[in-house]
Amino acid sequence: MSELVLGVFDPVFAAYAVFIGGLLIVAGLVLTVLGPIMKKDVSSIWRTYLGWLIMIPALLGALYLGRVATIIGVGLLSMRGFKEFARATGLYEDWWHVVAVYLGIAAVTATSLVADPNTGDAGWYGMFMASPAYIIAALMTIPIIRNETRGQLQRVSLSIVGFVYLGWMFGHLGFLANSEQFYGYLLYLLFAVQLNDIAAFTFGKLFGKHKLRSEISPNKTVEGSLGALATSMALPWLLHFSFPHFGTAELVLTGLIVGVGGQFGDLTISFIKRDVGVKDMGVLIPGHGGILDRVDSLIFVAPLFFHMVRWFHGV
Amino acid sequence: MSDWDYRPASDLDQGLSERLAGFPREPHLWMYVVRSIAALAIRLWLRLYHRMEIVGRDNLPLGQSFVLVANHQSHLDALMLTSGVPLRYLHRTFPAAAADYFFSSLPRSAFASVVINGLPFDRKTKGAESLAVCRQLLGNPGNVLIIFPEGTRSATGDLGRFRSGIGRLVEGTDTPVVPAYLAGAYEAFPKGALFPRPRKVILRIGEARSYGNLEAGRETVDHICADLAGAVRALG
């Protein structure tokens, strides 16, 4: 474990850092050269690029610092994501529920950090998995403590979705940091869901004809979606060094989870936004919208990947 | 089954500086926490460093919305007046703050909105709009609006002319207006000084009055201004 603390000595981390850093530099150069040549306004792309320039060092930095920083980082992202969700739905006006969910996310983060009291393993898996039962029970008691009924079912329901989906399911990403191979798993997931997004966009632009889900996200196409799935299915083999212990079954499942789950995650946040009636969940990251607009795919992918890995290899 | 009634925050698509300068402000948990801590620190500072004394606190018609007016000599004034209101009304106490000064840059906006809970008041071009915001605020119960009717800090410490805004705000309404006098703030922290001096300050709160029985008009506005200026001066 000690050699993992200094990520720079980890070949997987170093490979990703060099690769992603290289991509950033190349993209920056291409934008600098292409803008004047194409005589097009690339300022919105620049904003997106600057957003990446902030996010990537922050992500790599947290991972580099090791499991504690990664788990806390995921917890903070969850809280921020829940805040955006609460503000978009109006739940934020009710601070009992907001504070309760914040505490719930903090508790889940704590179960990922502490050692299992029975086995001594990093991360208290049993309590982590049991946490929804406790937190939902706690949320249910809020109307009772306050002796209120009006609108309480709606608030409790929104709180449960907020906690379970944005806190606990996303929290699997943090728990994954307890694994010996956590650099490979996390860096792969972060990279693969982005590539999945980009592939869907690119294939959609090139070949897109049929709308995928016209009511939810009118710009997505079936062609883009299939292109993304194909890309995501191929990627585990290309980046096999991230998880050298994976056999064919794990590689296929990883491709499916990212390729299918990533798109479902994207569409999940999209339908929530459509129902609520907002365009973006926030404006935290320049050119990217809010946290939830950025991590939408990961929320869906993280628990599926986690339990697949755990089934085959343990965490 | 009918659809749920969502209410997205109105500032969802705004950046930080816009959100801070906007009004009414959407609630933010961290803002309330920071403001509460700051309020405790400010009250402690005023009590210890300035030995602040509050006279006539019972005159505040707490529970209903009211306007608190006072003389303006110092940056301590708004802090003293908010400290005169019980802590549980902290987040419902809004000192009207000049938009062209307090909301002109990000650090100032952050301080004015998070710590002071200021209401951005446009004293130059959109006075009528700002008054409408104030009226809306007073329409909800339990809000405290702090106004310095002179419109700016006195350079000499003497009470200046009351501008017409306060008259136009409360003419023909039953909104209670509470006059107050701030003594010692000019000596402690006059306009142009860099740091407050440890002088004693006193906040004297007078009896509430209202102007619901007067007919709206230019003369009434002048009358209200003169009446309030007299009430403030009488406390001095």
Tab-separated table of N, CA, C and O in Angstrom, chain A residues 221-258:
chain	number	residue	atom	x	y	z
A	221	THR	N	-28.647	10.880	-30.755
A	221	THR	CA	-29.160	10.030	-31.824
A	221	THR	C	-28.802	8.575	-31.566
A	221	THR	O	-27.876	8.268	-30.808
A	222	VAL	N	-29.561	7.678	-32.226
A	222	VAL	CA	-29.304	6.240	-32.130
A	222	VAL	C	-27.900	5.936	-32.662
A	222	VAL	O	-27.143	5.163	-32.069
A	223	GLU	N	-27.533	6.599	-33.755
A	223	GLU	CA	-26.232	6.354	-34.368
A	223	GLU	C	-25.106	6.758	-33.407
A	223	GLU	O	-24.118	6.040	-33.271
A	224	GLY	N	-25.275	7.893	-32.767
A	224	GLY	CA	-24.283	8.346	-31.802
A	224	GLY	C	-24.167	7.370	-30.649
A	224	GLY	O	-23.070	7.024	-30.195
A	225	SER	N	-25.312	6.890	-30.187
A	225	SER	CA	-25.347	5.969	-29.059
A	225	SER	C	-24.638	4.662	-29.388
A	225	SER	O	-23.854	4.133	-28.591
A	226	LEU	N	-24.897	4.122	-30.602
A	226	LEU	CA	-24.247	2.866	-31.001
A	226	LEU	C	-22.745	3.072	-31.188
A	226	LEU	O	-21.943	2.202	-30.823
A	227	GLY	N	-22.380	4.219	-31.740
A	227	GLY	CA	-20.950	4.521	-31.904
A	227	GLY	C	-20.250	4.575	-30.560
A	227	GLY	O	-19.135	4.063	-30.391
A	228	ALA	N	-20.924	5.183	-29.583
A	228	ALA	CA	-20.351	5.269	-28.246
A	228	ALA	C	-20.204	3.884	-27.634
A	228	ALA	O	-19.177	3.560	-27.023
A	229	LEU	N	-21.231	3.049	-27.826
A	229	LEU	CA	-21.175	1.686	-27.275
A	229	LEU	C	-20.005	0.913	-27.898
A	229	LEU	O	-19.239	0.255	-27.191
A	230	ALA	N	-19.850	1.028	-29.213
A	230	ALA	CA	-18.749	0.330	-29.894
A	230	ALA	C	-17.404	0.805	-29.346
A	230	ALA	O	-16.509	-0.008	-29.051
A	231	THR	N	-17.260	2.123	-29.187
A	231	THR	CA	-16.013	2.680	-28.653
A	231	THR	C	-15.748	2.149	-27.254
A	231	THR	O	-14.630	1.717	-26.926
A	232	SER	N	-16.788	2.185	-26.428
A	232	SER	CA	-16.613	1.758	-25.040
A	232	SER	C	-16.348	0.263	-24.929
A	232	SER	O	-15.702	-0.182	-23.984
A	233	MET	N	-16.868	-0.535	-25.876
A	233	MET	CA	-16.595	-1.971	-25.858
A	233	MET	C	-15.144	-2.252	-26.223
A	233	MET	O	-14.551	-3.227	-25.753
A	234	ALA	N	-14.560	-1.432	-27.086
A	234	ALA	CA	-13.177	-1.658	-27.522
A	234	ALA	C	-12.172	-1.166	-26.479
A	234	ALA	O	-11.087	-1.730	-26.340
A	235	LEU	N	-12.559	-0.138	-25.737
A	235	LEU	CA	-11.593	0.542	-24.861
A	235	LEU	C	-10.948	-0.342	-23.792
A	235	LEU	O	-9.745	-0.211	-23.541
A	236	PRO	N	-11.693	-1.265	-23.138
A	236	PRO	CA	-11.036	-2.071	-22.095
A	236	PRO	C	-9.841	-2.859	-22.626
A	236	PRO	O	-8.866	-3.056	-21.898
A	237	TRP	N	-9.885	-3.275	-23.864
A	237	TRP	CA	-8.746	-4.014	-24.425
A	237	TRP	C	-7.575	-3.068	-24.689
A	237	TRP	O	-6.437	-3.396	-24.438
A	238	LEU	N	-7.912	-1.859	-25.194
A	238	LEU	CA	-6.853	-0.889	-25.490
A	238	LEU	C	-6.137	-0.448	-24.216
A	238	LEU	O	-4.933	-0.183	-24.227
A	239	LEU	N	-6.902	-0.335	-23.129
A	239	LEU	CA	-6.308	0.141	-21.869
A	239	LEU	C	-6.229	-0.992	-20.845
A	239	LEU	O	-6.438	-0.788	-19.658
A	240	HIS	N	-5.942	-2.199	-21.343
A	240	HIS	CA	-5.923	-3.382	-20.472
A	240	HIS	C	-4.916	-3.230	-19.321
A	240	HIS	O	-5.074	-3.820	-18.255
A	241	PHE	N	-3.892	-2.386	-19.555
A	241	PHE	CA	-2.883	-2.216	-18.500
A	241	PHE	C	-3.483	-1.619	-17.222
A	241	PHE	O	-2.898	-1.737	-16.156
A	242	SER	N	-4.671	-0.989	-17.335
A	242	SER	CA	-5.299	-0.413	-16.145
A	242	SER	C	-5.719	-1.503	-15.169
A	242	SER	O	-5.756	-1.277	-13.967
A	243	PHE	N	-6.101	-2.673	-15.691
A	243	PHE	CA	-6.543	-3.789	-14.841
A	243	PHE	C	-6.040	-5.090	-15.477
A	243	PHE	O	-6.832	-5.843	-16.075
A	244	PRO	N	-4.728	-5.341	-15.334
A	244	PRO	CA	-4.137	-6.503	-16.017
A	244	PRO	C	-4.724	-7.830	-15.555
A	244	PRO	O	-4.621	-8.821	-16.282
A	245	HIS	N	-5.360	-7.847	-14.372
A	245	HIS	CA	-5.913	-9.108	-13.854
A	245	HIS	C	-7.288	-9.404	-14.438
A	245	HIS	O	-7.886	-10.415	-14.104
A	246	PHE	N	-7.834	-8.546	-15.282
A	246	PHE	CA	-9.165	-8.783	-15.856
A	246	PHE	C	-9.096	-9.823	-16.972
A	246	PHE	O	-8.234	-9.762	-17.847
A	247	GLY	N	-10.039	-10.795	-16.934
A	247	GLY	CA	-10.182	-11.737	-18.041
A	247	GLY	C	-11.203	-11.211	-19.042
A	247	GLY	O	-11.701	-10.086	-18.917
A	248	THR	N	-11.542	-12.035	-20.011
A	248	THR	CA	-12.448	-11.602	-21.081
A	248	THR	C	-13.809	-11.158	-20.529
A	248	THR	O	-14.344	-10.124	-20.930
A	249	ALA	N	-14.349	-11.946	-19.610
A	249	ALA	CA	-15.676	-11.618	-19.077
A	249	ALA	C	-15.676	-10.224	-18.454
A	249	ALA	O	-16.576	-9.410	-18.719
A	250	GLU	N	-14.643	-9.900	-17.642
A	250	GLU	CA	-14.598	-8.598	-16.991
A	250	GLU	C	-14.435	-7.482	-18.020
A	250	GLU	O	-15.025	-6.406	-17.883
A	251	LEU	N	-13.625	-7.755	-19.047
A	251	LEU	CA	-13.410	-6.716	-20.061
A	251	LEU	C	-14.712	-6.422	-20.812
A	251	LEU	O	-15.060	-5.260	-21.059
A	252	VAL	N	-15.451	-7.486	-21.161
A	252	VAL	CA	-16.730	-7.296	-21.856
A	252	VAL	C	-17.698	-6.526	-20.964
A	252	VAL	O	-18.337	-5.556	-21.399
A	253	LEU	N	-17.767	-6.946	-19.692
A	253	LEU	CA	-18.709	-6.293	-18.781
A	253	LEU	C	-18.331	-4.826	-18.556
A	253	LEU	O	-19.201	-3.953	-18.502
A	254	THR	N	-17.034	-4.557	-18.428
A	254	THR	CA	-16.592	-3.167	-18.261
A	254	THR	C	-17.054	-2.327	-19.452
A	254	THR	O	-17.598	-1.230	-19.284
A	255	GLY	N	-16.863	-2.890	-20.663
A	255	GLY	CA	-17.301	-2.165	-21.860
A	255	GLY	C	-18.791	-1.905	-21.839
A	255	GLY	O	-19.253	-0.783	-22.118
A	256	LEU	N	-19.571	-2.922	-21.476
A	256	LEU	CA	-21.033	-2.768	-21.452
A	256	LEU	C	-21.474	-1.756	-20.395
A	256	LEU	O	-22.331	-0.910	-20.644
A	257	ILE	N	-20.855	-1.868	-19.218
A	257	ILE	CA	-21.271	-0.986	-18.115
A	257	ILE	C	-21.041	0.473	-18.476
A	257	ILE	O	-21.902	1.326	-18.292
A	258	VAL	N	-19.849	0.757	-19.042
A	258	VAL	CA	-19.570	2.146	-19.418
A	258	VAL	C	-20.405	2.545	-20.640
A	258	VAL	O	-21.027	3.604	-20.669
